[in-house]
CSV table of C-alpha atoms and ligand atoms in Angstrom, one decimal:
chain,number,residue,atom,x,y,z
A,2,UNK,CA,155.7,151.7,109.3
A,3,UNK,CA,152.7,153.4,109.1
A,4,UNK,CA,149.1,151.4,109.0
A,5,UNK,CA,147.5,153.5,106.8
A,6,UNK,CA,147.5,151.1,103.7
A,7,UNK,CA,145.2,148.5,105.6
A,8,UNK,CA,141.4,149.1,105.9
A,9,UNK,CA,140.3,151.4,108.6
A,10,UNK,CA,137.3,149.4,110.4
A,11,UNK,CA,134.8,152.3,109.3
A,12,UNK,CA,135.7,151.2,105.1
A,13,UNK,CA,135.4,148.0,106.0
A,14,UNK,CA,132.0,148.6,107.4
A,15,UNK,CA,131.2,150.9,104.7
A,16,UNK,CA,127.9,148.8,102.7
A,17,UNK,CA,128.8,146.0,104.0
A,18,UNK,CA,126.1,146.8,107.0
A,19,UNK,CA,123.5,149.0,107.8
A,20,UNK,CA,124.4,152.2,108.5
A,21,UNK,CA,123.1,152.1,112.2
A,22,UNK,CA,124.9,149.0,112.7
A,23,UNK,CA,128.3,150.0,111.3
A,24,UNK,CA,127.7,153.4,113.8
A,25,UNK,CA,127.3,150.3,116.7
A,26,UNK,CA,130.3,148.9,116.2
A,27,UNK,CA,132.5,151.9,115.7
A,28,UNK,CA,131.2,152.9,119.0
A,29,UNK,CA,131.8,149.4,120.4
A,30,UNK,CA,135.8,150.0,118.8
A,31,UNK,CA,135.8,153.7,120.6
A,32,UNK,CA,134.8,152.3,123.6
A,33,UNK,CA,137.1,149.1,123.6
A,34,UNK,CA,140.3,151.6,122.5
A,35,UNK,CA,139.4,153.8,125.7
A,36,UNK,CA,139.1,150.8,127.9
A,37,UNK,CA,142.7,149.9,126.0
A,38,UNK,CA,144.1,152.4,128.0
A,39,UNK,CA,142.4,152.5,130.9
A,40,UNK,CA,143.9,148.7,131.3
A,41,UNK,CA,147.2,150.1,130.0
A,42,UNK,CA,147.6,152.6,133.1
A,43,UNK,CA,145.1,151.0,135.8
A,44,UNK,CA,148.0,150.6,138.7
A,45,UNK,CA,148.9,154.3,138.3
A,46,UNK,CA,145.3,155.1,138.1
A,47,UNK,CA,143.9,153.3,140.9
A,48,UNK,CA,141.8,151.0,138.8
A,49,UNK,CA,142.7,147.7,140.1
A,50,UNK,CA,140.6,146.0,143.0
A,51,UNK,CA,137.3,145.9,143.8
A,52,UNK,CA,134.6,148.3,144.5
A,53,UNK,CA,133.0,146.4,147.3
A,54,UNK,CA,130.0,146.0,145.8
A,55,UNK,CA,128.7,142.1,143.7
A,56,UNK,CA,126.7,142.1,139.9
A,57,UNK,CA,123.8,140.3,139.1
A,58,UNK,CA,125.7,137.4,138.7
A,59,UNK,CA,127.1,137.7,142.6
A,60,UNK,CA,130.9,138.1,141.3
A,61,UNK,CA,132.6,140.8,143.5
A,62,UNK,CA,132.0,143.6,141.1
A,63,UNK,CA,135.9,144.8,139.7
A,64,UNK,CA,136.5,148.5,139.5
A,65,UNK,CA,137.3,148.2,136.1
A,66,UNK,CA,134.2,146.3,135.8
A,67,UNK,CA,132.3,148.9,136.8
A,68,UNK,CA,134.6,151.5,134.9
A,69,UNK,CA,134.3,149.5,131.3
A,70,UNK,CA,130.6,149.1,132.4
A,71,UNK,CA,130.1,152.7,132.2
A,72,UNK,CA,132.5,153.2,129.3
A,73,UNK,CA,130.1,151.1,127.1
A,74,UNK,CA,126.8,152.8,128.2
A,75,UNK,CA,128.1,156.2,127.2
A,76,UNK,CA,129.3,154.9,124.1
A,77,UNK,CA,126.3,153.0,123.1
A,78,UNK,CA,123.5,154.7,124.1
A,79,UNK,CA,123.3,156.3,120.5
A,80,UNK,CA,120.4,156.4,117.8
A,81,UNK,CA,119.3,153.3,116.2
A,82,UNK,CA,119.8,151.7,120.0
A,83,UNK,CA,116.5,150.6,121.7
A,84,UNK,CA,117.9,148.5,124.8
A,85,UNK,CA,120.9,147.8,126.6
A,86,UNK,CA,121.9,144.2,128.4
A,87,UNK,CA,124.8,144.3,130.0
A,88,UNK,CA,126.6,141.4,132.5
A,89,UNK,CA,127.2,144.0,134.7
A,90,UNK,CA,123.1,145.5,135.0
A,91,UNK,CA,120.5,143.5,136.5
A,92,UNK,CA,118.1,145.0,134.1
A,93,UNK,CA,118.0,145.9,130.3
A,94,UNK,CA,118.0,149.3,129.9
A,95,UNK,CA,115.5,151.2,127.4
A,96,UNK,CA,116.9,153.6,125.6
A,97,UNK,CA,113.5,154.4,123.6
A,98,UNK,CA,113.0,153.7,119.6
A,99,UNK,CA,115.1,151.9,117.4
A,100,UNK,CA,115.8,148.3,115.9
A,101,UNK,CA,118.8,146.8,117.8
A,102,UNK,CA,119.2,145.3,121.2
A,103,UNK,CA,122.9,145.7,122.0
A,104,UNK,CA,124.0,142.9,124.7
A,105,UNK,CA,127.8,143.5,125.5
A,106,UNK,CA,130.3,141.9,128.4
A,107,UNK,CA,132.1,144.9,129.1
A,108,UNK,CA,135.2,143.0,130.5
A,109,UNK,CA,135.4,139.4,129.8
A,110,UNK,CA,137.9,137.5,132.0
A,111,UNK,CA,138.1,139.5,135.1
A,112,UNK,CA,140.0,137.4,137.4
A,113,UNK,CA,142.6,138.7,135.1
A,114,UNK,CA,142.2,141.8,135.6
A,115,UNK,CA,146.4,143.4,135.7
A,116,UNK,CA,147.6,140.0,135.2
A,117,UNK,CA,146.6,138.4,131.8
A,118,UNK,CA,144.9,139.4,128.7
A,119,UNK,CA,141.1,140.4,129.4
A,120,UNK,CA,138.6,141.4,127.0
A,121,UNK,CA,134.8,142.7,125.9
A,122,UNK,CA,132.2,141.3,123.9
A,123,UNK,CA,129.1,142.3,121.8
A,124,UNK,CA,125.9,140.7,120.2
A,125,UNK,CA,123.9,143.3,118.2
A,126,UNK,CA,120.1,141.7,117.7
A,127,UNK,CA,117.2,142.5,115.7
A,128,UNK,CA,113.5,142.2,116.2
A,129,UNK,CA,113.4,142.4,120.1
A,130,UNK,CA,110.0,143.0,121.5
A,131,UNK,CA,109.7,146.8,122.6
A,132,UNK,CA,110.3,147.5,126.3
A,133,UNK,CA,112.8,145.9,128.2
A,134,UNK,CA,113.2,142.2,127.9
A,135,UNK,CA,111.7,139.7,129.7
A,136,UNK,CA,111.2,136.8,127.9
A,137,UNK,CA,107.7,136.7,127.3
A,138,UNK,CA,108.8,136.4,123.6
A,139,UNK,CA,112.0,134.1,123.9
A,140,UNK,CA,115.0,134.9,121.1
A,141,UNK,CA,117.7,133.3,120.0
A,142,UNK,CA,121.5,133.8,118.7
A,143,UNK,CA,120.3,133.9,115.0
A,144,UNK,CA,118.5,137.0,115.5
A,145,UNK,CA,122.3,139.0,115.8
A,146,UNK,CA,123.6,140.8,112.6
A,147,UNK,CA,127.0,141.7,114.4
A,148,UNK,CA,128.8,139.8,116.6
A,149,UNK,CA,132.4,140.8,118.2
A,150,UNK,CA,135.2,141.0,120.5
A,151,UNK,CA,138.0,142.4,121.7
A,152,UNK,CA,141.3,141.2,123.3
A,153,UNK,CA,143.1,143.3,124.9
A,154,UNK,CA,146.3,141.8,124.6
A,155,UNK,CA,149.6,143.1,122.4
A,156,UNK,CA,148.0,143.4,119.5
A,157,UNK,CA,144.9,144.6,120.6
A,158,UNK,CA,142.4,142.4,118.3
A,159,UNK,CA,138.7,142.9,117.7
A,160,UNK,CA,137.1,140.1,116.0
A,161,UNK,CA,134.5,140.7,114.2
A,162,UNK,CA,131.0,138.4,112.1
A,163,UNK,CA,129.6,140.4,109.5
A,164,UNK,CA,127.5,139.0,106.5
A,165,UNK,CA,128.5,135.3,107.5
A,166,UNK,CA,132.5,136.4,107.3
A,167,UNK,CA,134.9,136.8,110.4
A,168,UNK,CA,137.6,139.5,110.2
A,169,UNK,CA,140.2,140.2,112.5
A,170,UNK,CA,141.6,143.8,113.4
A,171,UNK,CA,144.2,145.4,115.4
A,172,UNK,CA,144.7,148.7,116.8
A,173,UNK,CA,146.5,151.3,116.1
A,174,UNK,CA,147.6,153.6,118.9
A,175,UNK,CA,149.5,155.4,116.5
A,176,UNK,CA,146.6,157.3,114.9
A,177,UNK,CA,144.2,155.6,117.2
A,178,UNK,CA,142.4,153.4,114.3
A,179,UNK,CA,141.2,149.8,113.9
A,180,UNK,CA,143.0,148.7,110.7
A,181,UNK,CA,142.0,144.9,109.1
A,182,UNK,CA,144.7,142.7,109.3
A,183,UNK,CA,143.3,139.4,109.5
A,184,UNK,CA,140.6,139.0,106.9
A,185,UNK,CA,138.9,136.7,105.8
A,186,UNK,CA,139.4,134.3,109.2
A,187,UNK,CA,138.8,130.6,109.0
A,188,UNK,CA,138.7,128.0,111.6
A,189,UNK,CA,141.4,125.6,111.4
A,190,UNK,CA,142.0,121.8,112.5
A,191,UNK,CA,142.1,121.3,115.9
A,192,UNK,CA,145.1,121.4,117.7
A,193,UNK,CA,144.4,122.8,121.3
A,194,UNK,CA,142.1,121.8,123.6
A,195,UNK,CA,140.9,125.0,126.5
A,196,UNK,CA,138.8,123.6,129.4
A,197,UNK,CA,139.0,124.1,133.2
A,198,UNK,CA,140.2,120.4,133.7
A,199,UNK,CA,139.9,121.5,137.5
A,200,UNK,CA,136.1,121.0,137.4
A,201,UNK,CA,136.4,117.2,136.3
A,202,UNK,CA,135.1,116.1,139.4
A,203,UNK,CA,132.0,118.2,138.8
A,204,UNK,CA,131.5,116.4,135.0
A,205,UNK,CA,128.6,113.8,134.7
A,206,UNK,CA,129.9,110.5,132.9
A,207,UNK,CA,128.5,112.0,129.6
A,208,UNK,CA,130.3,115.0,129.9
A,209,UNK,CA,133.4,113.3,131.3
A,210,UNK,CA,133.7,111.0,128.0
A,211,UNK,CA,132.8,114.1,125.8
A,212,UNK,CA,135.5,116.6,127.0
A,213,UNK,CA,138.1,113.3,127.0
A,214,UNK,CA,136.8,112.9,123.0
A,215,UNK,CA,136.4,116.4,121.7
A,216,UNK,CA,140.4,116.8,123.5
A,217,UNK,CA,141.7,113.4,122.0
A,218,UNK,CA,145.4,114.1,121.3
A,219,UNK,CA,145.6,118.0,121.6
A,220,UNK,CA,147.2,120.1,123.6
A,221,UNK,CA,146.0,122.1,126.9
A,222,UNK,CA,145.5,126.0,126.8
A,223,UNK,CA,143.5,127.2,129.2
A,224,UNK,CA,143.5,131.1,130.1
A,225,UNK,CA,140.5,131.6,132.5
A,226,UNK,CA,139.3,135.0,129.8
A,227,UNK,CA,137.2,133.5,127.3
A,228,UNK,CA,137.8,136.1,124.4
A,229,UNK,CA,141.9,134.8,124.6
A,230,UNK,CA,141.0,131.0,124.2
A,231,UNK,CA,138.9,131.2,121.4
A,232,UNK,CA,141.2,133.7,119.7
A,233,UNK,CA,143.6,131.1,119.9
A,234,UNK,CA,140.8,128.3,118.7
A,235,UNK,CA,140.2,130.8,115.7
A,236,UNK,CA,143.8,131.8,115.0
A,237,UNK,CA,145.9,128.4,115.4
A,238,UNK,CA,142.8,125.5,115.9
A,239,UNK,CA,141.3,124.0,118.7
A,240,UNK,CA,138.2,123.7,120.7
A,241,UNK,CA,136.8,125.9,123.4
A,242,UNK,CA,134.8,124.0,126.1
A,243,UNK,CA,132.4,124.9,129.0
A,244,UNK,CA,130.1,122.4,129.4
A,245,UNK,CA,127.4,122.1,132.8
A,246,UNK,CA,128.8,120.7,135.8
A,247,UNK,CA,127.2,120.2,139.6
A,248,UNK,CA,128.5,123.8,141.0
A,249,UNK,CA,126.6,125.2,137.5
A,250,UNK,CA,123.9,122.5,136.5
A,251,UNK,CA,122.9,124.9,133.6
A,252,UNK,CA,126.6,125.9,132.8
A,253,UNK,CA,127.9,129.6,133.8
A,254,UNK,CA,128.9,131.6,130.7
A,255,UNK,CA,126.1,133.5,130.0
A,256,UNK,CA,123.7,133.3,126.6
A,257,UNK,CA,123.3,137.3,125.2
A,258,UNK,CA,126.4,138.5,125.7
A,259,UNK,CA,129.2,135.7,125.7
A,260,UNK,CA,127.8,132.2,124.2
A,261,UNK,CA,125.7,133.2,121.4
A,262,UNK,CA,128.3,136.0,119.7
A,263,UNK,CA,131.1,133.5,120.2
A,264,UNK,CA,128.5,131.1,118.5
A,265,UNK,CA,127.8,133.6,116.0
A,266,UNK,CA,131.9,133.9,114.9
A,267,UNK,CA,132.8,130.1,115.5
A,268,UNK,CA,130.0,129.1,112.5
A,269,UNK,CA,130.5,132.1,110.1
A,270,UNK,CA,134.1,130.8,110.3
A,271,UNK,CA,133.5,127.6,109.4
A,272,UNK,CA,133.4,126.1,112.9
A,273,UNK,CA,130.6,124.9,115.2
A,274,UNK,CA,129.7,125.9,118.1
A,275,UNK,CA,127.1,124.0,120.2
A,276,UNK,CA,125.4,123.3,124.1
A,277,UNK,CA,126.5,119.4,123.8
A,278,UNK,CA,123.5,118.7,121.3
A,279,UNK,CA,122.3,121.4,119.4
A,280,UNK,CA,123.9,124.7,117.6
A,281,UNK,CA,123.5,127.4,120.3
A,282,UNK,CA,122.1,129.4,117.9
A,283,UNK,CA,118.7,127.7,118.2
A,284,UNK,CA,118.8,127.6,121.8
A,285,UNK,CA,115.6,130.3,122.8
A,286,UNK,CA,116.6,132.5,125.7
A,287,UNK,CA,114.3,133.8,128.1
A,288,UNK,CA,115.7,135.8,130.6
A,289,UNK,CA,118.3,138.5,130.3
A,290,UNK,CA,120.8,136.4,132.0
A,291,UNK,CA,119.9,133.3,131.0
A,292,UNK,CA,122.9,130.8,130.8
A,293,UNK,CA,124.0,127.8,129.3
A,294,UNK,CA,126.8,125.3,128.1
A,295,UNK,CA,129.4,125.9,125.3
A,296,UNK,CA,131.6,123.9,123.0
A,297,UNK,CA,132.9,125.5,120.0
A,298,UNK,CA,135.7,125.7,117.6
A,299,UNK,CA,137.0,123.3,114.7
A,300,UNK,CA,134.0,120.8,113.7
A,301,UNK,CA,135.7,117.5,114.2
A,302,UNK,CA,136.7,118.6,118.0
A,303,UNK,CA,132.7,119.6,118.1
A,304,UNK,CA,132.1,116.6,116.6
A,305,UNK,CA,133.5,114.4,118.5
A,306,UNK,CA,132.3,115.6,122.3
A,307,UNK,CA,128.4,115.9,120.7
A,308,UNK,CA,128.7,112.5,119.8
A,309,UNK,CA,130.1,111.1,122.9
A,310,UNK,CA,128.1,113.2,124.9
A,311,UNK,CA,124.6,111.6,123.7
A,312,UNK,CA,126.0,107.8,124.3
A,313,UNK,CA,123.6,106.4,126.8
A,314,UNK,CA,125.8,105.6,129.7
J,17,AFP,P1,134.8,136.6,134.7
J,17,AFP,O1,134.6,137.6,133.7
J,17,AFP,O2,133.8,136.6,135.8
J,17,AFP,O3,136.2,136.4,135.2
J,17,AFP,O4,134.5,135.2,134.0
J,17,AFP,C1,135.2,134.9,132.9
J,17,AFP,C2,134.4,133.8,132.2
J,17,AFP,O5,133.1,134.2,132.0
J,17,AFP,C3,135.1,133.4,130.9
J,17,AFP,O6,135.8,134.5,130.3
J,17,AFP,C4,136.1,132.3,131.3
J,17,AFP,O7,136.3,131.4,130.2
J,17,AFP,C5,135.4,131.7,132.4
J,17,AFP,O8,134.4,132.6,132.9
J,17,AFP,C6,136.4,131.3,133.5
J,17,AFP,O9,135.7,130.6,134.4
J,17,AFP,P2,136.4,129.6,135.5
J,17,AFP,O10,137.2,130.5,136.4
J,17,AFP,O11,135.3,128.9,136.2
J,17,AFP,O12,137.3,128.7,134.7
C-alpha cells in the first residue's frame, strides 16, 4: 500500500520551522536516505573496512565513516549554514554567513558497521560566534532549534525535536520520501535498562550505586550504536546510560553532536536526560569535541541514578 496518505517530512516542516531550517533537515534526510543505501550494498561495493587512517577521536577511521562523512558535507554545505562540526573533522568548518551551526555524527555506532543497525545524528544551533569555534564563548544544548536522528535499521527511522515535540518518520524507498508515522512521540515508563555492564569495574562507588538504581528491575538491552538504544528508550521505555569511568574520566560520547541532540529529544518527549546531576542542556561546552557523561530516558529511571549518584559515599 502506497505511503502517500502520511505526511511527507517537507509538510511536516512546512511553518512549523524556519524556512532555512526545514531546508537543513531535508538535506540531513537526503543525505541519511543516500547513506541508506550505501549501507544497503556496502559488501558489493567495497565499503566495509577501514581506510587506514584514525579521527580526531583516534578510532580507526571506517570507510564508511569517511564515505557518510563526505555525504553530509556535500549535503549540508547549503545557504543559511555558517559552520560545520563533524566527529569525523578535527576542525569546524566555515562555510561563511549564515545563522546555524550544524554539528552532525555522520555514522553513529560504527563497530557495527555490516553487522547491526548503525546510524547519524544532528544538532542544528543558533547564535554561534562567527568563525570557527573555539570556545572562547562556551554554548550549550539549549541553543539547538532542531535535533535528530536516524536509524538505519528496517524501517529506516529519523527522529526528529521540533518546537518542543518529537516525531518519528520512516522511509520510503518506494518513492524515496520520509513519511510521519510516529507522531506525536512520548517517553514511556521504564522498562529497559542499555549500559555497557562490561565497564563496571571502571565505575566509581557513586556511579556503581546509580547505574544499579536507575536499572532496578528492568531488563538489559545494550546495542553498542547509541541511536538504536534510545529508539528503543523512546519507542518501548527505558533508560540509556553512559556515565564517566577510569578509561574515560570525562565520559566518551561526545557533547555537539551525540549527548546534547539526544538531550534535546529525551526532554521535548517528556523524559530527562542529564550528566549524573544536571540537565545536559545547561552543561557549557568549550571545545568542538568536548565530551561528557549521559543518562537519559524515562524520568523515574533518571531519577533514581541522580539521586543515588549524589549520596556521599
Ligand atoms: P562508535 O561510533 O565509535 O562505534 O561509537 C559508538 C558510540 O559513540 C555510541 O553509539 C555507543 O553507544 C557507544 O559509543 C559504544 O561504546 P562502547 O563500545 O564503549 O560501549
Amino acid at each position: 500500500m502506497p505511503s502517500s496518505h502520511l505526511p511527507t517530512l517537507g509538510a511536516f516542516l512546512d511553518g512549523r520551522v524556519p524556512a532555512g531550517v526545514a531546508a537543513i533537515v531535508e538535506a540531513f534526510g537526503d543525505a541519511s536516505a543516500a547513506l541508506r543505501d550505501a549501507l544497503a550494498t556496502a559488501p558489493l561495493r567495497d565499503l566495509l573496512g577501514a581506510t587506514g587512517e584514525t579521527n580526531v577521536q583516534e578510532e580507526a577511521t571506517a570507510k564508511l565513516d569517511q564515505y557518510a562523512n563526505d555525504l553530509f558535507h556535500r549535503s549540508l554545505a547549503i545557504p543559511g549554514v555558517a559552520q560545520l562540526i563533524s566527529e569525523e573533522d578535527a576542525l569546524p568548518v566555515v562555510l561563511g554567513g549564515g545563522d546555524y551551526t550544524v554539528c552532525f555524527d555522520p555514522l553513529d555506532g560504527s563497530s557495527n558497521i555490516g553487522v547491526a543497525p548503525v546510524g547519524s545524528v544532528i544538532g542544528i544551533y543558533t547564535g554561534f560566534p562567527a568563525g570557527p569555534f573555539d570556545g572562547a564563548t562556551p554554548v550549550t544544548g539549549r541553543q539547538m532549534s532542531v535535533a535528530g536522528f536516524v536509524v538505519y535499521g528496517l524501517p529506516t527511522v529519523m527522529v526528529l525535536a521540533t518546537g518542543g515535540q518529537v516525531d518519528g518518520f520512516a522511509f520510503d524507498p518506494e518513492d524515496r520520501t520520509w513519511r510521519l508515522v510516529f507522531p506525536g512521540i512520548r517517553a514511556q515508563r521504564a522498562k529497559y535498562s542499555s549500559i555497557n555492564w562490561m565497564y563496571r569495574d571502571r565505575w566509581s562507588p557513586s556511579v556503581v550505586r546509580a547505574v544499579d538504581a536507575a536499572s532496578h528491575g528492568l531488563r538489559g538491552r545494550y546495542s553498542g550504536s547509541m541511536v538504536e538504544d534510545v529508539l528503543r528508550v523512546l519507542m518501548s521505555g527505558g533508560v540509556f546510560l553512559y556515565p564517566e569511568d577510569s578509561a574515560s574520566p570525562g565520559g566518551k560520547l561526545r557533547m555537539l553532536y551525540e549527548i546534547c541532540p539526544i538531550g534535546l529529544i529525551m526532554e521535548s518527549a517528556g523524559g530527562a536526560a542529564i550528566d549524573g546531576n544536571r540537565a545536559v542542556l545547561d552543561v557549557p561546552v568549550t571545545e568542538p569535541h568536548q565530551r561528557g557523561p549521559l543518562v537519559a530516558g524515562a524520568v523515574e529511571a533518571v531519577e533514581r541514578y541522580r539521586l543515588a549518584y549524589s549520596t556521599p559515599d
